[in-house]
mmCIF file of N, CA and C in Angstrom:
data_model
loop_
_atom_site.group_PDB
_atom_site.id
_atom_site.type_symbol
_atom_site.label_atom_id
_atom_site.label_comp_id
_atom_site.label_asym_id
_atom_site.label_seq_id
_atom_site.Cartn_x
_atom_site.Cartn_y
_atom_site.Cartn_z
ATOM 1 N N MET A 252 -107.190 113.351 42.817
ATOM 2 C CA MET A 252 -108.020 112.656 43.641
ATOM 3 C C MET A 252 -108.382 111.512 42.454
ATOM 4 N N LYS A 253 -108.868 111.798 41.050
ATOM 5 C CA LYS A 253 -108.928 110.910 39.975
ATOM 6 C C LYS A 253 -108.077 109.801 39.954
ATOM 7 N N PRO A 254 -106.807 109.924 39.828
ATOM 8 C CA PRO A 254 -105.744 108.899 39.427
ATOM 9 C C PRO A 254 -105.974 107.756 40.719
ATOM 10 N N GLU A 255 -105.801 108.371 41.788
ATOM 11 C CA GLU A 255 -105.816 107.685 43.345
ATOM 12 C C GLU A 255 -106.953 106.412 42.968
ATOM 13 N N ILE A 256 -107.976 107.140 42.914
ATOM 14 C CA ILE A 256 -109.435 106.080 42.650
ATOM 15 C C ILE A 256 -109.384 105.264 41.268
ATOM 16 N N LEU A 257 -108.938 105.743 40.161
ATOM 17 C CA LEU A 257 -108.999 104.960 39.317
ATOM 18 C C LEU A 257 -107.844 104.092 38.697
ATOM 19 N N VAL A 258 -106.731 104.498 39.710
ATOM 20 C CA VAL A 258 -105.686 103.287 39.730
ATOM 21 C C VAL A 258 -106.091 102.067 40.307
ATOM 22 N N LYS A 259 -106.976 101.919 41.190
ATOM 23 C CA LYS A 259 -107.469 100.762 42.022
ATOM 24 C C LYS A 259 -108.323 99.965 41.264
ATOM 25 N N MET A 260 -108.807 100.327 40.019
ATOM 26 C CA MET A 260 -110.004 99.854 39.408
ATOM 27 C C MET A 260 -109.367 98.949 37.947
ATOM 28 N N GLN A 261 -110.128 98.057 37.487
ATOM 29 C CA GLN A 261 -110.011 97.436 36.436
ATOM 30 C C GLN A 261 -111.493 97.384 35.962
ATOM 31 N N ARG A 262 -111.263 97.455 34.265
ATOM 32 C CA ARG A 262 -112.542 97.256 33.708
ATOM 33 C C ARG A 262 -113.706 96.119 33.949
ATOM 34 N N GLY A 263 -114.852 96.296 34.289
ATOM 35 C CA GLY A 263 -115.800 95.235 34.328
ATOM 36 C C GLY A 263 -115.753 94.535 35.822
ATOM 37 N N VAL A 264 -115.009 95.040 36.751
ATOM 38 C CA VAL A 264 -115.315 94.605 38.303
ATOM 39 C C VAL A 264 -115.787 95.732 38.815
ATOM 40 N N TYR A 265 -116.750 95.183 39.678
ATOM 41 C CA TYR A 265 -117.425 96.128 40.650
ATOM 42 C C TYR A 265 -116.601 96.405 42.042
ATOM 43 N N TYR A 266 -116.203 97.400 42.621
ATOM 44 C CA TYR A 266 -115.786 97.712 43.811
ATOM 45 C C TYR A 266 -116.381 98.311 44.931
ATOM 46 N N PRO A 267 -116.368 97.696 46.022
ATOM 47 C CA PRO A 267 -117.268 98.414 47.502
ATOM 48 C C PRO A 267 -116.717 100.121 47.653
ATOM 49 N N GLY A 268 -117.507 100.760 47.419
ATOM 50 C CA GLY A 268 -116.823 102.120 47.558
ATOM 51 C C GLY A 268 -116.208 102.407 48.580
ATOM 52 N N ASN A 269 -116.538 101.737 49.918
ATOM 53 C CA ASN A 269 -115.439 101.966 51.108
ATOM 54 C C ASN A 269 -113.919 101.458 50.955
ATOM 55 N N HIS A 270 -113.687 100.677 49.840
ATOM 56 C CA HIS A 270 -112.352 100.477 49.604
ATOM 57 C C HIS A 270 -111.724 101.356 48.511
ATOM 58 N N LEU A 271 -112.497 102.472 47.880
ATOM 59 C CA LEU A 271 -112.027 103.321 46.990
ATOM 60 C C LEU A 271 -111.502 104.549 47.279
ATOM 61 N N GLY A 272 -112.651 105.082 47.975
ATOM 62 C CA GLY A 272 -112.025 106.524 48.608
ATOM 63 C C GLY A 272 -113.585 106.803 49.438
ATOM 64 N N LYS A 273 -113.620 108.347 49.396
ATOM 65 C CA LYS A 273 -114.654 109.204 50.072
ATOM 66 C C LYS A 273 -115.720 109.164 49.237
ATOM 67 N N ARG A 274 -116.854 109.083 50.252
ATOM 68 C CA ARG A 274 -118.099 109.174 49.178
ATOM 69 C C ARG A 274 -118.211 109.829 48.377
ATOM 70 N N LYS A 275 -118.128 111.191 48.662
ATOM 71 C CA LYS A 275 -118.086 112.631 47.963
ATOM 72 C C LYS A 275 -117.263 112.535 46.772
ATOM 73 N N ASP A 276 -116.241 111.841 46.913
ATOM 74 C CA ASP A 276 -115.232 111.842 45.508
ATOM 75 C C ASP A 276 -115.961 110.520 44.709
ATOM 76 N N LEU A 277 -116.378 109.753 45.138
ATOM 77 C CA LEU A 277 -116.974 108.645 44.167
ATOM 78 C C LEU A 277 -118.176 109.351 43.822
ATOM 79 N N GLU A 278 -119.068 109.845 44.365
ATOM 80 C CA GLU A 278 -120.116 110.984 43.559
ATOM 81 C C GLU A 278 -120.010 111.811 42.714
ATOM 82 N N ASP A 279 -118.872 112.505 42.866
ATOM 83 C CA ASP A 279 -117.941 113.665 41.818
ATOM 84 C C ASP A 279 -117.896 112.635 40.858
ATOM 85 N N LEU A 280 -117.322 111.388 40.664
ATOM 86 C CA LEU A 280 -116.502 110.749 39.536
ATOM 87 C C LEU A 280 -117.894 110.082 38.882
ATOM 88 N N VAL A 281 -118.927 109.685 39.660
ATOM 89 C CA VAL A 281 -120.221 109.496 38.994
ATOM 90 C C VAL A 281 -120.835 110.504 38.257
ATOM 91 N N THR A 282 -120.933 111.549 38.587
ATOM 92 C CA THR A 282 -121.369 112.519 37.714
ATOM 93 C C THR A 282 -120.716 112.888 36.513
ATOM 94 N N GLU A 283 -119.368 113.109 36.639
ATOM 95 C CA GLU A 283 -118.595 113.183 35.728
ATOM 96 C C GLU A 283 -118.704 112.296 34.328
ATOM 97 N N GLY A 284 -119.081 110.972 35.000
ATOM 98 C CA GLY A 284 -119.757 109.798 33.674
ATOM 99 C C GLY A 284 -118.234 109.062 33.928
ATOM 100 N N LEU A 285 -117.417 108.630 35.063
ATOM 101 C CA LEU A 285 -115.957 108.053 34.642
ATOM 102 C C LEU A 285 -116.637 106.726 35.697
ATOM 103 N N LEU A 286 -117.479 106.968 36.440
ATOM 104 C CA LEU A 286 -117.832 105.561 37.208
ATOM 105 C C LEU A 286 -119.269 105.489 37.201
ATOM 106 N N GLU A 287 -119.490 104.078 37.267
ATOM 107 C CA GLU A 287 -121.263 103.520 37.408
ATOM 108 C C GLU A 287 -121.218 103.378 38.677
ATOM 109 N N CYS A 288 -122.304 103.881 39.641
ATOM 110 C CA CYS A 288 -122.684 103.063 40.767
ATOM 111 C C CYS A 288 -123.774 102.065 40.994
ATOM 112 N N MET A 289 -123.738 101.031 41.403
ATOM 113 C CA MET A 289 -124.619 100.010 41.645
ATOM 114 C C MET A 289 -124.810 99.923 42.937
ATOM 115 N N GLU A 290 -126.254 99.820 43.421
ATOM 116 C CA GLU A 290 -126.722 99.932 44.868
ATOM 117 C C GLU A 290 -126.184 98.615 45.326
ATOM 118 N N GLY A 291 -125.690 98.354 46.325
ATOM 119 C CA GLY A 291 -125.007 96.696 46.784
ATOM 120 C C GLY A 291 -125.954 96.291 47.928
ATOM 121 N N SER A 292 -126.985 97.052 48.306
ATOM 122 C CA SER A 292 -127.703 96.596 49.600
ATOM 123 C C SER A 292 -128.123 95.282 49.408
ATOM 124 N N PHE A 293 -128.426 94.867 48.299
ATOM 125 C CA PHE A 293 -129.167 93.358 48.152
ATOM 126 C C PHE A 293 -128.176 92.236 48.369
ATOM 127 N N PHE A 294 -126.889 92.854 48.564
ATOM 128 C CA PHE A 294 -125.617 91.575 48.759
ATOM 129 C C PHE A 294 -125.553 91.449 50.070
ATOM 130 N N CYS A 295 -125.528 92.322 50.738
ATOM 131 C CA CYS A 295 -125.387 92.299 52.300
ATOM 132 C C CYS A 295 -126.024 93.031 53.255
ATOM 133 N N GLY A 296 -127.064 93.169 52.958
ATOM 134 C CA GLY A 296 -127.934 94.012 53.805
ATOM 135 C C GLY A 296 -127.943 95.610 53.428
ATOM 136 N N PRO A 297 -128.925 96.000 54.172
ATOM 137 C CA PRO A 297 -129.530 97.417 53.853
ATOM 138 C C PRO A 297 -128.356 98.399 54.396
ATOM 139 N N ASN A 298 -127.438 98.222 55.180
ATOM 140 C CA ASN A 298 -126.019 98.949 55.262
ATOM 141 C C ASN A 298 -124.903 98.905 54.621
ATOM 142 N N ASN A 299 -125.116 98.421 53.668
ATOM 143 C CA ASN A 299 -124.216 97.824 52.946
ATOM 144 C C ASN A 299 -123.381 99.167 51.622
ATOM 145 N N GLN A 300 -122.186 99.209 51.688
ATOM 146 C CA GLN A 300 -121.859 100.586 50.887
ATOM 147 C C GLN A 300 -122.301 99.756 49.175
ATOM 148 N N SER A 301 -122.576 101.159 48.380
ATOM 149 C CA SER A 301 -122.588 101.007 46.843
ATOM 150 C C SER A 301 -121.353 100.360 46.422
ATOM 151 N N SER A 302 -121.307 99.670 45.265
ATOM 152 C CA SER A 302 -120.369 99.193 44.480
ATOM 153 C C SER A 302 -120.343 100.115 43.466
ATOM 154 N N TYR A 303 -118.995 100.297 42.728
ATOM 155 C CA TYR A 303 -118.496 101.104 41.642
ATOM 156 C C TYR A 303 -117.509 100.316 40.616
ATOM 157 N N CYS A 304 -118.037 100.590 39.359
ATOM 158 C CA CYS A 304 -117.555 100.066 38.216
ATOM 159 C C CYS A 304 -116.822 101.483 37.292
ATOM 160 N N LEU A 305 -115.753 100.918 36.532
ATOM 161 C CA LEU A 305 -115.677 102.049 35.727
ATOM 162 C C LEU A 305 -116.537 102.145 34.432
ATOM 163 N N THR A 306 -116.723 103.330 33.993
ATOM 164 C CA THR A 306 -117.451 103.236 32.950
ATOM 165 C C THR A 306 -116.748 103.139 31.399
ATOM 166 N N ASP A 307 -117.312 103.472 30.286
ATOM 167 C CA ASP A 307 -116.235 102.977 28.877
ATOM 168 C C ASP A 307 -115.588 104.627 28.732
ATOM 169 N N GLU A 308 -115.764 106.001 29.426
ATOM 170 C CA GLU A 308 -115.611 107.053 29.564
ATOM 171 C C GLU A 308 -114.417 106.935 30.657
ATOM 172 N N GLY A 309 -114.486 106.209 31.744
ATOM 173 C CA GLY A 309 -113.451 105.941 33.032
ATOM 174 C C GLY A 309 -112.205 105.361 32.541
ATOM 175 N N CYS A 310 -112.527 104.153 31.575
ATOM 176 C CA CYS A 310 -111.691 103.546 30.942
ATOM 177 C C CYS A 310 -110.313 104.457 30.127
ATOM 178 N N ARG A 311 -111.463 105.282 29.289
ATOM 179 C CA ARG A 311 -110.340 106.005 28.524
ATOM 180 C C ARG A 311 -109.656 107.165 29.241
ATOM 181 N N GLU A 312 -110.136 107.716 30.285
ATOM 182 C CA GLU A 312 -109.545 108.742 31.152
ATOM 183 C C GLU A 312 -108.146 107.859 31.902
ATOM 184 N N LYS A 313 -108.504 106.732 32.281
ATOM 185 C CA LYS A 313 -107.586 105.547 33.118
ATOM 186 C C LYS A 313 -106.050 105.450 32.211
ATOM 187 N N ARG A 314 -106.759 105.473 30.814
ATOM 188 C CA ARG A 314 -105.667 105.190 29.780
ATOM 189 C C ARG A 314 -104.779 106.488 29.651
ATOM 190 N N LYS A 315 -105.616 107.278 29.287
ATOM 191 C CA LYS A 315 -105.263 108.805 28.998
ATOM 192 C C LYS A 315 -103.901 109.207 29.856
ATOM 193 N N ASN A 316 -104.301 108.941 31.095
ATOM 194 C CA ASN A 316 -103.493 109.526 32.187
ATOM 195 C C ASN A 316 -102.541 108.478 32.857
ATOM 196 N N ASN A 317 -102.442 106.929 31.961
ATOM 197 C CA ASN A 317 -101.643 106.241 32.274
ATOM 198 C C ASN A 317 -101.543 105.902 33.646
ATOM 199 N N VAL A 318 -102.769 105.500 34.115
ATOM 200 C CA VAL A 318 -102.734 105.303 35.747
ATOM 201 C C VAL A 318 -103.364 103.500 35.711
#
Protein backbone atom coordinates (compact mmCIF):
# COMPACT_ATOMS: atom_id res chain seq x y z
CA MET A 1 0.00 0.00 0.00
CA LYS A 2 2.77 2.48 0.81
CA PRO A 3 4.53 2.34 -2.56
CA GLU A 4 1.32 2.82 -4.55
CA ILE A 5 0.57 6.04 -2.72
CA LEU A 6 4.14 7.32 -2.36
CA VAL A 7 4.96 6.75 -6.04
CA LYS A 8 2.25 9.28 -6.97
CA MET A 9 3.77 12.01 -4.83
CA GLN A 10 6.57 14.54 -5.15
CA ARG A 11 8.16 16.55 -2.38
CA GLY A 12 6.55 19.92 -1.66
CA VAL A 13 3.31 19.23 -3.55
CA TYR A 14 -0.07 18.82 -1.83
CA TYR A 15 -2.34 16.18 -3.36
CA PRO A 16 -6.09 15.78 -2.76
CA GLY A 17 -6.71 12.63 -0.75
CA ASN A 18 -9.32 11.29 -3.15
CA HIS A 19 -6.62 11.08 -5.86
CA LEU A 20 -4.15 9.16 -3.68
CA GLY A 21 -6.07 6.30 -2.10
CA LYS A 22 -8.45 5.21 0.60
CA ARG A 23 -8.90 7.55 3.54
CA LYS A 24 -7.88 4.85 6.07
CA ASP A 25 -4.62 4.14 4.18
CA LEU A 26 -3.81 7.85 4.13
CA GLU A 27 -4.56 8.19 7.85
CA ASP A 28 -2.20 5.26 8.54
CA LEU A 29 0.59 6.98 6.59
CA VAL A 30 -0.01 10.20 8.55
CA THR A 31 0.22 8.22 11.81
CA GLU A 32 3.50 6.67 10.61
CA GLY A 33 4.83 10.15 9.87
CA LEU A 34 5.21 9.62 6.12
CA LEU A 35 2.52 12.10 5.08
CA GLU A 36 1.35 15.45 6.40
CA CYS A 37 -2.34 16.28 6.23
CA MET A 38 -3.64 19.76 5.50
CA GLU A 39 -7.32 20.38 5.89
CA GLY A 40 -8.43 21.71 2.53
CA SER A 41 -11.97 22.78 3.38
CA PHE A 42 -11.11 26.46 2.98
CA PHE A 43 -10.16 25.84 -0.68
CA CYS A 44 -13.43 24.50 -2.12
CA GLY A 45 -16.01 24.36 0.62
CA PRO A 46 -16.74 22.19 3.65
CA ASN A 47 -17.04 18.90 1.73
CA ASN A 48 -13.57 19.10 0.21
CA GLN A 49 -11.12 16.26 0.85
CA SER A 50 -8.00 16.88 2.91
CA SER A 51 -4.76 17.32 1.01
CA TYR A 52 -1.56 15.40 1.73
CA CYS A 53 2.12 16.15 1.32
CA LEU A 54 5.22 13.99 1.82
CA THR A 55 7.12 14.62 5.04
CA ASP A 56 10.91 14.38 5.24
CA GLU A 57 10.44 10.82 6.52
CA GLY A 58 8.12 10.06 3.59
CA CYS A 59 10.77 11.32 1.15
CA ARG A 60 13.37 9.06 2.78
CA GLU A 61 10.99 6.07 2.59
CA LYS A 62 10.30 6.81 -1.07
CA ARG A 63 14.04 6.99 -1.89
CA LYS A 64 14.77 3.87 0.18
CA ASN A 65 12.19 1.85 -1.75
CA ASN A 66 13.10 3.49 -5.07
CA VAL A 67 9.49 4.43 -5.78
